[in-house]
CSV table of C-alpha atoms in Angstrom, one decimal:
chain,number,residue,atom,x,y,z
A,1,MET,CA,-7.0,-3.4,-6.4
A,2,LEU,CA,-5.1,-2.8,-9.8
A,3,TYR,CA,-1.5,-1.2,-10.2
A,4,ASP,CA,0.5,1.2,-12.3
A,5,PRO,CA,4.2,0.7,-13.1
A,6,VAL,CA,6.2,3.6,-11.9
A,7,GLU,CA,7.2,4.6,-15.4
A,8,VAL,CA,3.5,6.1,-15.8
A,9,VAL,CA,4.5,8.6,-12.6
A,10,ILE,CA,8.0,9.4,-14.3
A,11,ASP,CA,7.0,9.9,-17.7
A,12,LYS,CA,4.3,12.0,-16.6
A,13,THR,CA,6.3,14.2,-14.4
A,14,ILE,CA,9.4,14.4,-17.4
A,15,SER,CA,6.6,15.0,-19.9
A,16,THR,CA,4.6,17.7,-18.0
A,17,PHE,CA,8.3,19.7,-16.4
A,18,ARG,CA,10.3,19.4,-19.8
A,19,LEU,CA,13.0,17.8,-17.9
A,20,LYS,CA,15.8,16.7,-19.7
A,21,ASP,CA,18.0,13.1,-19.6
A,22,TRP,CA,20.9,14.9,-16.9
A,23,GLN,CA,18.3,16.8,-14.6
A,24,TYR,CA,17.3,13.1,-13.1
A,25,ASP,CA,18.0,9.8,-12.7
A,26,ILE,CA,15.1,6.5,-12.8
A,27,GLU,CA,16.5,5.4,-9.9
A,28,ASP,CA,16.0,8.1,-7.9
A,29,LEU,CA,13.2,8.8,-9.2
A,30,VAL,CA,11.7,5.4,-8.5
A,31,GLU,CA,13.2,5.6,-4.4
A,32,GLU,CA,11.6,8.3,-4.3
A,33,ILE,CA,8.0,7.5,-5.5
A,34,ALA,CA,8.1,5.0,-2.9
A,35,GLU,CA,8.7,7.8,-0.2
A,36,ALA,CA,5.7,9.3,-1.3
A,37,LEU,CA,4.0,6.4,-1.4
A,38,LYS,CA,4.9,5.6,3.1
A,39,LEU,CA,4.2,8.9,3.3
A,40,ILE,CA,0.9,8.5,1.8
A,41,GLY,CA,0.4,6.5,4.3
A,42,ALA,CA,-2.6,4.5,3.1
A,43,ALA,CA,-2.9,0.8,5.1
A,44,LYS,CA,-4.0,-0.3,1.0
A,45,ILE,CA,-0.9,0.8,-0.6
A,46,TYR,CA,0.4,-2.3,1.2
A,47,GLU,CA,-0.1,-6.2,1.2
A,48,ASP,CA,1.0,-9.6,3.8
A,49,ARG,CA,4.4,-10.9,1.7
A,50,VAL,CA,6.4,-14.0,3.2
A,51,ALA,CA,9.4,-14.2,1.9
A,52,LYS,CA,13.9,-16.2,2.5
A,53,LEU,CA,15.7,-14.7,4.0
A,54,ILE,CA,19.5,-16.6,4.3
A,55,VAL,CA,21.5,-16.3,7.6
A,56,ASN,CA,24.4,-14.6,7.4
A,57,SER,CA,27.3,-13.4,9.7
A,58,TYR,CA,24.0,-13.0,12.2
A,59,VAL,CA,22.2,-11.4,10.5
A,60,ALA,CA,19.9,-11.2,7.5
A,61,LYS,CA,18.9,-8.6,4.6
A,62,LEU,CA,14.8,-7.6,4.8
A,63,PRO,CA,13.5,-6.9,1.4
A,64,TYR,CA,12.2,-3.5,0.0
A,65,GLY,CA,9.4,-1.7,0.7
A,66,LEU,CA,9.2,-3.6,3.7
A,67,GLN,CA,6.5,-1.7,5.8
A,68,HIS,CA,5.8,-4.0,8.7
A,69,ILE,CA,7.4,-6.9,10.2
A,70,LYS,CA,4.7,-9.0,11.7
A,71,GLY,CA,6.8,-11.9,12.6
A,72,LEU,CA,9.4,-15.0,11.9
A,73,ILE,CA,9.1,-18.1,10.3
A,74,PRO,CA,9.4,-21.2,12.4
A,75,THR,CA,7.9,-18.5,15.3
A,76,GLY,CA,9.1,-17.8,18.6
A,77,ILE,CA,12.5,-17.1,16.5
A,78,PRO,CA,13.8,-13.6,18.7
A,79,TYR,CA,15.3,-10.5,16.0
A,80,THR,CA,16.5,-7.1,16.5
A,81,GLU,CA,15.4,-4.7,13.7
A,82,SER,CA,18.5,-3.6,12.5
A,83,GLY,CA,17.7,-0.6,9.9
A,84,SER,CA,18.0,-2.7,6.6
A,85,PHE,CA,19.0,-5.9,8.5
A,86,ILE,CA,17.2,-7.9,10.9
A,87,GLU,CA,20.1,-10.4,13.9
A,88,VAL,CA,19.3,-13.5,14.9
A,89,ASN,CA,20.9,-16.0,17.0
A,90,GLU,CA,21.8,-18.6,14.7
A,91,PRO,CA,24.4,-19.5,12.2
A,92,ASP,CA,25.6,-19.0,8.3
A,93,GLY,CA,22.6,-20.4,6.0
A,94,THR,CA,20.4,-20.9,7.4
A,95,GLU,CA,16.9,-19.7,6.2
A,96,ILE,CA,14.2,-17.9,7.7
A,97,TYR,CA,10.8,-17.2,6.3
A,98,LEU,CA,9.6,-13.4,7.2
A,99,GLU,CA,5.6,-12.5,6.7
A,100,TYR,CA,5.7,-9.0,6.1
A,101,GLN,CA,3.0,-5.9,5.1
A,102,GLY,CA,4.9,-4.3,1.4
A,103,MET,CA,4.4,-2.4,-0.7
A,104,PRO,CA,3.6,-4.6,-4.4
A,105,LEU,CA,6.6,-4.8,-6.5
A,106,ASP,CA,7.4,-5.4,-10.5
A,107,THR,CA,9.8,-7.4,-11.5
A,108,ARG,CA,13.2,-5.0,-11.4
A,109,GLY,CA,12.1,-4.5,-7.5
A,110,TYR,CA,9.8,-1.4,-8.5
A,111,VAL,CA,7.7,-0.8,-6.5
A,112,LEU,CA,3.7,-0.6,-7.7
A,113,VAL,CA,1.6,2.3,-8.0
A,114,PRO,CA,-1.9,2.1,-7.1
A,115,ASP,CA,-4.5,2.9,-9.7
A,116,SER,CA,-5.9,6.0,-9.1
A,117,VAL,CA,-5.8,9.9,-10.8
A,118,GLU,CA,-4.9,10.9,-6.8
A,119,VAL,CA,-2.2,9.5,-6.4
A,120,ARG,CA,-0.5,9.4,-9.1
A,121,GLU,CA,-0.5,13.7,-8.8
A,122,ALA,CA,0.0,13.2,-5.5
A,123,LEU,CA,3.5,11.1,-6.1
A,124,MET,CA,4.2,13.7,-9.5
A,125,TRP,CA,4.7,15.9,-7.2
A,126,TYR,CA,6.2,15.0,-4.1
A,127,ILE,CA,9.4,14.2,-6.7
A,128,VAL,CA,8.9,18.0,-7.6
A,129,LYS,CA,9.2,19.0,-4.9
A,130,ILE,CA,12.1,17.1,-4.6
A,131,LYS,CA,13.3,18.7,-7.5
A,132,CYS,CA,12.9,22.5,-7.0
A,133,LEU,CA,14.9,21.4,-4.0
A,134,GLN,CA,17.5,20.2,-5.6
A,135,LYS,CA,17.5,23.6,-7.8
A,136,GLU,CA,16.1,21.2,-10.9
A,137,ILE,CA,12.9,22.7,-11.8
A,138,THR,CA,12.2,26.4,-11.8
A,139,VAL,CA,9.4,27.2,-13.6
A,140,VAL,CA,8.0,26.5,-10.2
A,141,SER,CA,8.7,27.2,-6.4
A,142,PHE,CA,10.0,24.9,-3.5
A,143,GLU,CA,6.9,26.4,-1.3
A,144,TYR,CA,4.5,25.8,-4.4
A,145,ALA,CA,4.9,22.4,-4.7
A,146,ASP,CA,5.4,21.9,-1.4
A,147,ARG,CA,1.8,23.2,-1.2
A,148,GLU,CA,0.7,21.2,-4.3
A,149,TRP,CA,2.0,17.7,-2.1
A,150,ASP,CA,0.6,18.5,0.7
A,151,TRP,CA,-2.6,19.0,0.0
A,152,ARG,CA,-2.7,16.1,-3.2
A,153,CYS,CA,-1.3,13.4,-0.3
A,154,GLY,CA,-4.1,14.2,1.7
A,155,SER,CA,-6.1,13.8,-1.8
A,156,ALA,CA,-4.7,10.4,-2.6
A,157,ARG,CA,-4.8,9.1,1.2
A,158,ALA,CA,-8.5,9.9,1.2
A,159,SER,CA,-9.6,8.0,-1.9
A,160,LEU,CA,-7.1,4.7,-1.2
A,161,ASN,CA,-9.1,4.5,2.5
A,162,ALA,CA,-12.4,5.4,1.4
A,163,MET,CA,-13.9,2.0,-0.1
A,164,SER,CA,-15.4,0.6,-3.0
A,165,VAL,CA,-18.8,-0.5,-4.1
A,166,GLN,CA,-17.0,-4.8,-3.6
A,167,ASP,CA,-15.6,-3.1,-0.4
A,168,MET,CA,-19.5,-2.6,0.5
A,169,SER,CA,-21.0,-5.7,-0.5
A,170,LYS,CA,-18.8,-7.7,1.7
A,171,ILE,CA,-19.7,-6.0,4.5
A,172,HIS,CA,-23.3,-6.3,3.5
A,173,ALA,CA,-21.9,-9.8,3.1
A,174,ASN,CA,-20.9,-10.5,6.3
A,175,PHE,CA,-23.4,-8.3,7.8
A,176,THR,CA,-26.9,-10.2,6.5
A,177,LYS,CA,-25.0,-13.6,7.6
A,178,LEU,CA,-23.9,-12.4,11.0
A,179,ASN,CA,-28.1,-11.6,11.5
A,180,PRO,CA,-30.5,-14.2,12.0
A,181,ALA,CA,-33.6,-13.6,12.3
A,182,LYS,CA,-35.8,-13.6,16.0
A,183,ASP,CA,-37.0,-17.3,14.6
A,184,GLN,CA,-33.7,-18.9,14.3
A,185,HIS,CA,-34.3,-20.6,17.2
A,186,LEU,CA,-37.5,-22.3,16.2
A,187,LYS,CA,-35.6,-23.9,12.7
A,188,ASN,CA,-33.0,-25.7,14.9
A,189,TYR,CA,-30.7,-23.3,13.1
A,190,THR,CA,-31.1,-24.4,9.4
A,191,SER,CA,-29.9,-21.4,8.2
A,192,ILE,CA,-27.1,-19.5,9.9
A,193,GLY,CA,-24.1,-18.6,8.3
A,194,LEU,CA,-26.6,-17.9,5.0
A,195,ARG,CA,-27.3,-14.8,3.5
A,196,ASN,CA,-30.1,-13.2,5.2
A,197,THR,CA,-32.4,-10.6,4.1
A,198,LEU,CA,-32.0,-6.7,7.0
A,199,ASP,CA,-35.9,-6.7,6.9
A,200,ARG,CA,-36.8,-9.6,9.7
A,201,GLU,CA,-40.0,-10.0,8.7
A,202,LYS,CA,-39.1,-11.0,5.8
A,203,ASN,CA,-38.4,-14.2,6.9
A,204,ARG,CA,-40.8,-15.2,9.2
A,205,ASP,CA,-42.2,-18.2,8.0
A,206,ASN,CA,-46.3,-17.5,7.3
A,207,SER,CA,-46.6,-21.2,7.4
């Protein structure tokens, strides 16, 4: 999946609603974009990641953008998740590695935005909804912004969950590898695991 920096959404929001510098804080907007991405909730938003954690006073800080903890390395270390930390019974300075699913980040630690028109529109309307609540945007009502966000959130989720041509090609390739012709036993199963046509007649040995 291709990604864009958060500025793609932030700049569009600022230009569309003519926000002044004093009406927004960049760090707040980045947090709101991350919140909106979590609410959209499509699996494609997240990727498998590994982070090194340093234990201090029996706790270690969890990485930004984490959605789901898969486990610790070395495996078998018991832990308890507590807010933005995990509690572990390990001495100070211990290095442990966390396997988790999280949103991809840029070099600044800002979340990256999936390259999708539907996603960008949904994120913008989530920001607008928050700004309406804060009375920083008044050209549309909070109720209108909330409805737009709700509709565009579903549209973004559907867009991310839709299978691409590449996804379909992978499914087809995997299926045909698991679809041996009925006469494989006569060929000592020499072509098991190779690409196969779905037309079984074409796989018959005409000799």
